[in-house]
GROMACS .gro file of C-alpha atoms in nm:
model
  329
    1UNK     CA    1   6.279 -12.362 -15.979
    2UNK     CA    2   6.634 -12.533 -15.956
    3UNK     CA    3   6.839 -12.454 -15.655
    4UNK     CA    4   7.149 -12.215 -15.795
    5UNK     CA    5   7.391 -12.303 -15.493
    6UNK     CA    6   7.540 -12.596 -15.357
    7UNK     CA    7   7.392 -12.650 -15.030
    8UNK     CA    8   7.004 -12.561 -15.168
    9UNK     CA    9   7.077 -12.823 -15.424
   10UNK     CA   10   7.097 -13.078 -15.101
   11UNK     CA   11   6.826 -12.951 -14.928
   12UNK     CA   12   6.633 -12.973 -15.280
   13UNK     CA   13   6.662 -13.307 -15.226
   14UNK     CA   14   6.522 -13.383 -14.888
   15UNK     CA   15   6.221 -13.534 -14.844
   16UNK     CA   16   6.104 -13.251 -14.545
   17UNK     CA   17   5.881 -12.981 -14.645
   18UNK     CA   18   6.078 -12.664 -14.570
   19UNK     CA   19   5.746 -12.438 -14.605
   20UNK     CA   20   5.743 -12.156 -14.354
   21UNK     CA   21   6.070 -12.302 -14.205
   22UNK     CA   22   6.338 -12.033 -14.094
   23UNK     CA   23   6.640 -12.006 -14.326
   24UNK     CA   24   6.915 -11.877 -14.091
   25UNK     CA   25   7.215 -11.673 -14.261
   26UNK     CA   26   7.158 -11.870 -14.611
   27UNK     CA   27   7.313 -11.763 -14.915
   28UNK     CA   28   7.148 -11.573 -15.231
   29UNK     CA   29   6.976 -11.847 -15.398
   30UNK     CA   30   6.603 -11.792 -15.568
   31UNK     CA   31   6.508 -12.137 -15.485
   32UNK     CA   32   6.498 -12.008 -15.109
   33UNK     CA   33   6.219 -11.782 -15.175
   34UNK     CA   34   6.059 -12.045 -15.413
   35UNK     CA   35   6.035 -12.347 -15.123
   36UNK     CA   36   5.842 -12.061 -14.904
   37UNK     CA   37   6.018 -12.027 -14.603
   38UNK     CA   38   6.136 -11.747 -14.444
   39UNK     CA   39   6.436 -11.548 -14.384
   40UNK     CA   40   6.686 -11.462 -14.101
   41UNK     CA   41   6.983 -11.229 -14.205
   42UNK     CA   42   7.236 -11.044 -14.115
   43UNK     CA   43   7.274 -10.855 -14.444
   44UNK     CA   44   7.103 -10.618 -14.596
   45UNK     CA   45   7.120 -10.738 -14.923
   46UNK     CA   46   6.936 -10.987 -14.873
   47UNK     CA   47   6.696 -10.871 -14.640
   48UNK     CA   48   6.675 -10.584 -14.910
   49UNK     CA   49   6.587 -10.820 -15.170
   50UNK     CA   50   6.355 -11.035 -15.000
   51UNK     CA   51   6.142 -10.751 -14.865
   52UNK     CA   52   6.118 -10.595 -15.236
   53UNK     CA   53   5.967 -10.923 -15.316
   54UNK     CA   54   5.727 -10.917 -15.026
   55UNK     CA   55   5.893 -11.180 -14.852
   56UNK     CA   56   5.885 -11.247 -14.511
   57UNK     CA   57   6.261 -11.139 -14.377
   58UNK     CA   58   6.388 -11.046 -14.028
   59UNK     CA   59   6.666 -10.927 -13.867
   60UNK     CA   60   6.803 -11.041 -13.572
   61UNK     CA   61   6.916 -10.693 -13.424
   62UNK     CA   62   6.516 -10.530 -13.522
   63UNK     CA   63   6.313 -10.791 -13.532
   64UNK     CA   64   6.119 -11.067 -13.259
   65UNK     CA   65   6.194 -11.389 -13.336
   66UNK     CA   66   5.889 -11.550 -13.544
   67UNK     CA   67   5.823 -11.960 -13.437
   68UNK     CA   68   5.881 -12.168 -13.750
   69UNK     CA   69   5.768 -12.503 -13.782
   70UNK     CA   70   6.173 -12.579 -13.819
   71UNK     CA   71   6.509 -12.393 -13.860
   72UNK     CA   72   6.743 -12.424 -14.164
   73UNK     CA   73   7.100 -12.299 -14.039
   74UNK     CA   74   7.367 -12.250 -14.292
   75UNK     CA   75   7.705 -12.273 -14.136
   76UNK     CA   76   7.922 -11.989 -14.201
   77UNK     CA   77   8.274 -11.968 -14.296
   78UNK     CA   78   8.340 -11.801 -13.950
   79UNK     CA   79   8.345 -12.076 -13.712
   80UNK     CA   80   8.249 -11.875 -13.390
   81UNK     CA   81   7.956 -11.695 -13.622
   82UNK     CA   82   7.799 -12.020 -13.638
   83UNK     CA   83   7.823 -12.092 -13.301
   84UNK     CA   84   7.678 -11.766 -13.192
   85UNK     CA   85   7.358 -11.828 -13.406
   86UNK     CA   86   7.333 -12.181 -13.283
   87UNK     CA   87   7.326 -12.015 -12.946
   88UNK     CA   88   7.101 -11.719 -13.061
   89UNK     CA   89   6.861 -11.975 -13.207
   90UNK     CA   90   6.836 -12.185 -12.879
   91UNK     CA   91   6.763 -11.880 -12.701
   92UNK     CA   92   6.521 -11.763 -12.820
   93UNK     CA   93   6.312 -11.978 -12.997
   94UNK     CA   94   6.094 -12.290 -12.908
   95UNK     CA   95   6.250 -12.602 -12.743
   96UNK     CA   96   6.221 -12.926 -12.946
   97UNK     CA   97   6.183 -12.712 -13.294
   98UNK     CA   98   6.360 -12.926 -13.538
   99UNK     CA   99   6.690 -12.766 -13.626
  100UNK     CA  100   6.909 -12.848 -13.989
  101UNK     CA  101   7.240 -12.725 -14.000
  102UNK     CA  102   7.376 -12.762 -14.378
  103UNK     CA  103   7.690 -12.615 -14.541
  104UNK     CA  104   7.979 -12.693 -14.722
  105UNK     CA  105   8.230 -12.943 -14.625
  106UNK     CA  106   8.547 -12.682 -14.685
  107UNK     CA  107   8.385 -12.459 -14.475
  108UNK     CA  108   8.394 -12.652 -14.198
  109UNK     CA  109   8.049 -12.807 -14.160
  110UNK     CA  110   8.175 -13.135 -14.014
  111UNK     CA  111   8.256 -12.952 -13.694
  112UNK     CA  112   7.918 -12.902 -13.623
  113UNK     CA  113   7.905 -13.252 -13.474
  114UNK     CA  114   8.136 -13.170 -13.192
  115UNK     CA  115   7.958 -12.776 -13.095
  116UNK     CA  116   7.586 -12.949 -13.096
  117UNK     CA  117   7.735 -13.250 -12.881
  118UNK     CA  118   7.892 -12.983 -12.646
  119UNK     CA  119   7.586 -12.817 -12.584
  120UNK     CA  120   7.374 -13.125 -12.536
  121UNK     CA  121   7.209 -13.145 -12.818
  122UNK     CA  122   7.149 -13.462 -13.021
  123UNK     CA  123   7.285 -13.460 -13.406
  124UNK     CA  124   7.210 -13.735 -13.725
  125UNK     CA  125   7.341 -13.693 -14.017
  126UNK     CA  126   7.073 -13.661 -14.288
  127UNK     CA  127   7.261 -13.686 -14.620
  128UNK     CA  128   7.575 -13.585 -14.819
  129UNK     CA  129   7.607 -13.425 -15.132
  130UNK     CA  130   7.738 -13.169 -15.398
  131UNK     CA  131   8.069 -13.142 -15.120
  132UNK     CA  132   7.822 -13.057 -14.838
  133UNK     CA  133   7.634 -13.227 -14.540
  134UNK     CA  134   7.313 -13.191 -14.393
  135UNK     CA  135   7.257 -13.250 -14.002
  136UNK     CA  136   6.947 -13.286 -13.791
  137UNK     CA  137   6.894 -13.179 -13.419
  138UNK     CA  138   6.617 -13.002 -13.223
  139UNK     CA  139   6.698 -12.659 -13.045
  140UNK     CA  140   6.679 -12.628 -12.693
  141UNK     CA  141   6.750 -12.447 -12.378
  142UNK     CA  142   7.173 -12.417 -12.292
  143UNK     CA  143   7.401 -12.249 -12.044
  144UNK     CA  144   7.605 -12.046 -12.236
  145UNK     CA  145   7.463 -11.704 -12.358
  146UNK     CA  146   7.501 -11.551 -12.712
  147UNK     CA  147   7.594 -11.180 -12.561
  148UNK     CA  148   7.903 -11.369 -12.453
  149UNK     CA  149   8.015 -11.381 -12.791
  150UNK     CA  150   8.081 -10.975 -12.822
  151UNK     CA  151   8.441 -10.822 -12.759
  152UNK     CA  152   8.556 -10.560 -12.631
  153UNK     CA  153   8.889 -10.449 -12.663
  154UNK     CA  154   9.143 -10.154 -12.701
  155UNK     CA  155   9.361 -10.002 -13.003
  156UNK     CA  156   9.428  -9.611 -13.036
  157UNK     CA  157   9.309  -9.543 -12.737
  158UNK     CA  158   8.956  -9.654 -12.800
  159UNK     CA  159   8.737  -9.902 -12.620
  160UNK     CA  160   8.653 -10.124 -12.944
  161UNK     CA  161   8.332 -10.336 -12.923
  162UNK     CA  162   8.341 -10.659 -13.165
  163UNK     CA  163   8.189 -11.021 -13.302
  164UNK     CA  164   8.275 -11.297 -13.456
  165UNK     CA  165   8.199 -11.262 -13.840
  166UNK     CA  166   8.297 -10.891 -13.824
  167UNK     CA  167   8.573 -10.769 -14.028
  168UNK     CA  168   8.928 -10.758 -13.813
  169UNK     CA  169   8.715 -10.928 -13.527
  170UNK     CA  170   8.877 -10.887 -13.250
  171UNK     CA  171   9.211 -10.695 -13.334
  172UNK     CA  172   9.321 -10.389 -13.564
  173UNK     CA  173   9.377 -10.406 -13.861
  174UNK     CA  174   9.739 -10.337 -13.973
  175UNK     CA  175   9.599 -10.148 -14.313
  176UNK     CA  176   9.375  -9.967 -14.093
  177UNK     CA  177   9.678  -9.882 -13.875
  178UNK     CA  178   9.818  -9.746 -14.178
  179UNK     CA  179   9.521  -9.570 -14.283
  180UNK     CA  180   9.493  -9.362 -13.944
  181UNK     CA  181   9.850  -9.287 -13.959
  182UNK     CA  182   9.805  -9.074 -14.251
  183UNK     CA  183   9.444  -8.928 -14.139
  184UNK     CA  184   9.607  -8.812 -13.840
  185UNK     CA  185   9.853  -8.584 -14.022
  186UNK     CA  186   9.607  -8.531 -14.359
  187UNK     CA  187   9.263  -8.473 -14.242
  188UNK     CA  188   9.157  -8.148 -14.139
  189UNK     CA  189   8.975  -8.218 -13.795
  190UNK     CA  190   8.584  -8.108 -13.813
  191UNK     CA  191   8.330  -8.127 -14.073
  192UNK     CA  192   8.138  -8.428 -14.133
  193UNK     CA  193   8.305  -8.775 -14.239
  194UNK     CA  194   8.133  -9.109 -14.343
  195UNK     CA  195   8.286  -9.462 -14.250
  196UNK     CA  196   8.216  -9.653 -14.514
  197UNK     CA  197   8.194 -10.015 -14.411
  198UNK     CA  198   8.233  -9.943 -14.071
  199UNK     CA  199   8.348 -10.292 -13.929
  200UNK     CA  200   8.376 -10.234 -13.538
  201UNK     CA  201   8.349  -9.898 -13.535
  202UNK     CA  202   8.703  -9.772 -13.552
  203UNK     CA  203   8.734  -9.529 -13.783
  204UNK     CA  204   8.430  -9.374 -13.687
  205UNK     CA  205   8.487  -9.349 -13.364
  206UNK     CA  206   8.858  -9.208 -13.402
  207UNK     CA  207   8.684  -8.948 -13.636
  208UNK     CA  208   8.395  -8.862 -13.416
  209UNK     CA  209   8.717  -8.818 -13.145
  210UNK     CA  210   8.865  -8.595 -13.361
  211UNK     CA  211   8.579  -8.383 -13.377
  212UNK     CA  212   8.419  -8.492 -13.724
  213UNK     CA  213   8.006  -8.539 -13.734
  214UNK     CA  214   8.027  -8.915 -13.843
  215UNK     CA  215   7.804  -9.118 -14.002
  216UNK     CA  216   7.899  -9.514 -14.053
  217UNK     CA  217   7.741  -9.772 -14.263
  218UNK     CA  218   7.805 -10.113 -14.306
  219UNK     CA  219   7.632 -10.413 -14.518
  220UNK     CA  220   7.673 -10.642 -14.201
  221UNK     CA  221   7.395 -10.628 -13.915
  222UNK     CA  222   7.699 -10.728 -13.659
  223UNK     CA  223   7.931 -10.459 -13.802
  224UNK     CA  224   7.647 -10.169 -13.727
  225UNK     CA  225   7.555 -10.305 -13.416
  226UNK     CA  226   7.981 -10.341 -13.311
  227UNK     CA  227   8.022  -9.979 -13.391
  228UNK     CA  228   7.690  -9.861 -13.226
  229UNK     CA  229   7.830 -10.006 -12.920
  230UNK     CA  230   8.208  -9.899 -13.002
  231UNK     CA  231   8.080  -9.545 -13.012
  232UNK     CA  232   7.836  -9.599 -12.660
  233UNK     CA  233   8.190  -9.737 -12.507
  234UNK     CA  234   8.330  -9.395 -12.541
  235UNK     CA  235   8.046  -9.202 -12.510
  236UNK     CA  236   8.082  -9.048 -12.904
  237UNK     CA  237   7.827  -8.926 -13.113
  238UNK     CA  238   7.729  -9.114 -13.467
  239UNK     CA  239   7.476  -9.210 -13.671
  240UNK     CA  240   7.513  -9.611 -13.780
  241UNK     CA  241   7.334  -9.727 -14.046
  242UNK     CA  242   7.259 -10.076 -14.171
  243UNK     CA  243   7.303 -10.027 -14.556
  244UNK     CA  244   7.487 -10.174 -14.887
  245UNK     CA  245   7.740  -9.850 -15.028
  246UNK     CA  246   7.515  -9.547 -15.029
  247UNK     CA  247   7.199  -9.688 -15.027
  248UNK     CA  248   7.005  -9.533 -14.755
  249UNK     CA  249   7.173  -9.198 -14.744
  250UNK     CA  250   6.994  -9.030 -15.009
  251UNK     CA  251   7.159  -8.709 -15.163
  252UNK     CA  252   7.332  -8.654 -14.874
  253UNK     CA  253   7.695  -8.519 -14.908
  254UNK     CA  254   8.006  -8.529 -14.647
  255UNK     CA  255   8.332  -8.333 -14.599
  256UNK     CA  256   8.510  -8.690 -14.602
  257UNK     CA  257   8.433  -9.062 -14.696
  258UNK     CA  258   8.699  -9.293 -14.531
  259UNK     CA  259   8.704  -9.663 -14.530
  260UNK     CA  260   8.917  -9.988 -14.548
  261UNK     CA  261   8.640 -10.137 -14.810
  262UNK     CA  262   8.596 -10.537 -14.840
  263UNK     CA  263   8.733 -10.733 -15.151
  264UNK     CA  264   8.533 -11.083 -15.088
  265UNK     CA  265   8.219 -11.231 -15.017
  266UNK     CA  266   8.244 -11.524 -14.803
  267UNK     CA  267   8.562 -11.718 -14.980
  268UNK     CA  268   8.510 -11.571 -15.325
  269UNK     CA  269   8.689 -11.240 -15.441
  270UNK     CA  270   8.424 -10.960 -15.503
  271UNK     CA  271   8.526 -10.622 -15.595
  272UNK     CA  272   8.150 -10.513 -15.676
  273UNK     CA  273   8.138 -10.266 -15.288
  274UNK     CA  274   8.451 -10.159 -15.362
  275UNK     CA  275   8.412 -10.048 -15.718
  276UNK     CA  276   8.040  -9.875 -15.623
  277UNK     CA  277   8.189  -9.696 -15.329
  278UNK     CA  278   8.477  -9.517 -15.554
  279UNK     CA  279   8.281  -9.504 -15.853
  280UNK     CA  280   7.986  -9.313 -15.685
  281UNK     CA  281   8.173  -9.145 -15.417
  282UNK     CA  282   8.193  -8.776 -15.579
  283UNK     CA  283   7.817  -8.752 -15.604
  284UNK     CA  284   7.836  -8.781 -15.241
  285UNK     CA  285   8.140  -8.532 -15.140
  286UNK     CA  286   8.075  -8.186 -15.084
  287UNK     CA  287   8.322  -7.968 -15.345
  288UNK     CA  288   8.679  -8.009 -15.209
  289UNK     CA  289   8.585  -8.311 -15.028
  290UNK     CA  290   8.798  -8.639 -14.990
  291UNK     CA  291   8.788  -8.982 -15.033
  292UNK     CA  292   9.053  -9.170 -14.828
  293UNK     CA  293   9.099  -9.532 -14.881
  294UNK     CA  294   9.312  -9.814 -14.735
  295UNK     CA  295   9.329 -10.166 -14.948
  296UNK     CA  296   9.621 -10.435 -15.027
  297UNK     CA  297   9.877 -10.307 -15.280
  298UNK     CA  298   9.724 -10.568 -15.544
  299UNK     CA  299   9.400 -10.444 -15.565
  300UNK     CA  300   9.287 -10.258 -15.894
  301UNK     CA  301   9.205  -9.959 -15.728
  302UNK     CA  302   9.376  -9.715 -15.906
  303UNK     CA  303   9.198  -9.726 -16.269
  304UNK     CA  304   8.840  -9.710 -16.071
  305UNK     CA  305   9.004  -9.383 -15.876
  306UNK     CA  306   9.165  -9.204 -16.163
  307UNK     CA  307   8.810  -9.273 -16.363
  308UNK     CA  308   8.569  -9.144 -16.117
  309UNK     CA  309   8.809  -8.855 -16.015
  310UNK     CA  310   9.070  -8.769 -16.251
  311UNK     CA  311   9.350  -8.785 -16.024
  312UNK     CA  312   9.452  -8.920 -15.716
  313UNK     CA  313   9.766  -8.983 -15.441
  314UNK     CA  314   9.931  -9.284 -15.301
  315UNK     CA  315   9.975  -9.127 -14.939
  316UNK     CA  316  10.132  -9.474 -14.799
  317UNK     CA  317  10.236  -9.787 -14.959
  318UNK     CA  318  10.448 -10.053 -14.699
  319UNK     CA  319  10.386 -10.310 -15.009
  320UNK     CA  320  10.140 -10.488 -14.819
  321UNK     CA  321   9.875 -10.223 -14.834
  322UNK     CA  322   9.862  -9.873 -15.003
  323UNK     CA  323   9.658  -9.576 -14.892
  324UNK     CA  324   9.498  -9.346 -15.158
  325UNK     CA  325   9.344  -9.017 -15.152
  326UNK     CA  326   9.136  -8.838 -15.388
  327UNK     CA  327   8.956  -8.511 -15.377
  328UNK     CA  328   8.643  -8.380 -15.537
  329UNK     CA  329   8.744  -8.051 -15.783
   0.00000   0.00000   0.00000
């Protein structure tokens, strides 16, 4: 099987036998599955998908670490994520396992040089191709400690927990601003509410303030585990689940669906989430029930909203970002 992606195409090429080596954070790419190693993820989709096929896949937030032969890390675009699993990896698995670290050169991959050199570690470079480089190092024991990496910080009077590689890490988001602005005057309090794509937890726990029985899902193992520990921070109930759109929840049915929903994956414009969560959002609102959305002004929200629910408002538009509401007749 060919490699589909850019940086499997240069490992394709290697010379080392990647069977039953760890691919860290990779991308979707069959030939993954096909060279027999196993998986490390954040995301559910692809944990999802390599558990259907029987696949060995693990999580990083559920699962023990397994000891691989070697480690494949795939830098992400998120600087700081990549550091965190460099640090993640040293911690908890084997001293002196062999170690690649392979991405693309426009995201960044040349940095890698100078983190693995400031934590001690030694670094060749293996090869170059296809706009991407391949390193080589070993993993071993280092001072600084992943759980360093989580945030906390405040914004609506909530204690917000946060990591690198999680949507608005770090700060609020001015369309989420927006969005509460208009939930705070719109939204009756009470009843139960799902954060869709729950990022760091704030929506859900401003809703769960407000009285609402909130569930919150989000495709990204670090998102569920931010809000989990946004909502512990101010002692709120929730239920967090790790999930992609509604998968997971069944036939259940809320009062309210609320969410700022994503637009890309990685660097490339994807409007896939966003188009399942309005298009199957009704089956999932109780009669009278309301989706509320937040997204920039250029998005082509509107057609998907008007086709799943016949009508809809523009509550808010600063030209920047626009907030919709529709409600289930």
């Amino acid at each position: 099987m060919s490699a589909e992606t850019p940086v499997c195409q240069l490992l394709d090429r290697q010379d080392t036998h990647y069977h039953d080596w760890l691919w860290v954070a990779p991308p979707a790419d069959d030939w993954l599955q096909h060279a027999g190693g196993q998986l490390m993820s954040a995301d559910h989709s692809l944990l999802a998908d390599w558990q259907a096929r029987d696949r060995r896949a693990h999580s990083p937030f559920v699962d023990s670490p397994p000891a691989p032969p070697g480690v494949v890390l795939f830098w992400p675009k998120t600087h700081a994520l990549g550091e965190w699993w460099l640090l993640w990896l040293c911690a908890r698995l084997e001293p002196g396992t062999p170690l690649h670290v392979v991405g693309e050169n426009q995201g960044g991959i040349k940095r890698v040089l100078k983190v693995l050199a400031a934590l001690g570690l030694g670094c060749r470079k293996l090869d170059s191709a296809r706009r991407c480089s391949l390193f080589a190092s070993r993993l071993d024991r280092v001072a600084l400690d992943p759980d360093d990496a989580w945030t906390r910080f405040e914004a609506e009077g909530l204690h917000l927990v946060s990591h690198p590689g999680v949507f608005g890490h770090g700060k609020l988001d001015e369309g989420t601003r927006l969005l509460l602005s208009r939930l705070d005057a719109g939204l009756p309090q009470g009843g139960s509410a799902l954060d869709m794509g729950c990022g760091d937890g704030i929506l859900a726990a401003w809703l769960a303030r407000r009285g609402h029985s909130v569930t919150a899902v989000d495709v990204n193992g670090f998102a569920v585990e931010s809000t989990r520990r946004t909502l512990a921070a101010n002692d709120l109930p929730g239920d967090v689940f790790h999930g992609d759109v509604y998968s997971g929840l069944g036939q259940r049915c809320f009062d309210a669906i609320v969410s700022n929903p994503p637009f890309h994956q990685e660097r490339a414009v994807d409007y896939g989430p966003a188009a399942r969560l309005i298009e199957e959002a009704p089956r999932h609102l109780q009669p009278g029930g309301q989706l509320w959305l937040v997204a920039n002004a250029f998005l082509p929200y509107p057609n998907l909203l008007e086709r799943a629910f016949g009508t809809f408002e523009i509550l808010a538009d600063d030209r920047r970002f626009r907030v919709y509401r529709a409600v289930k007749r």
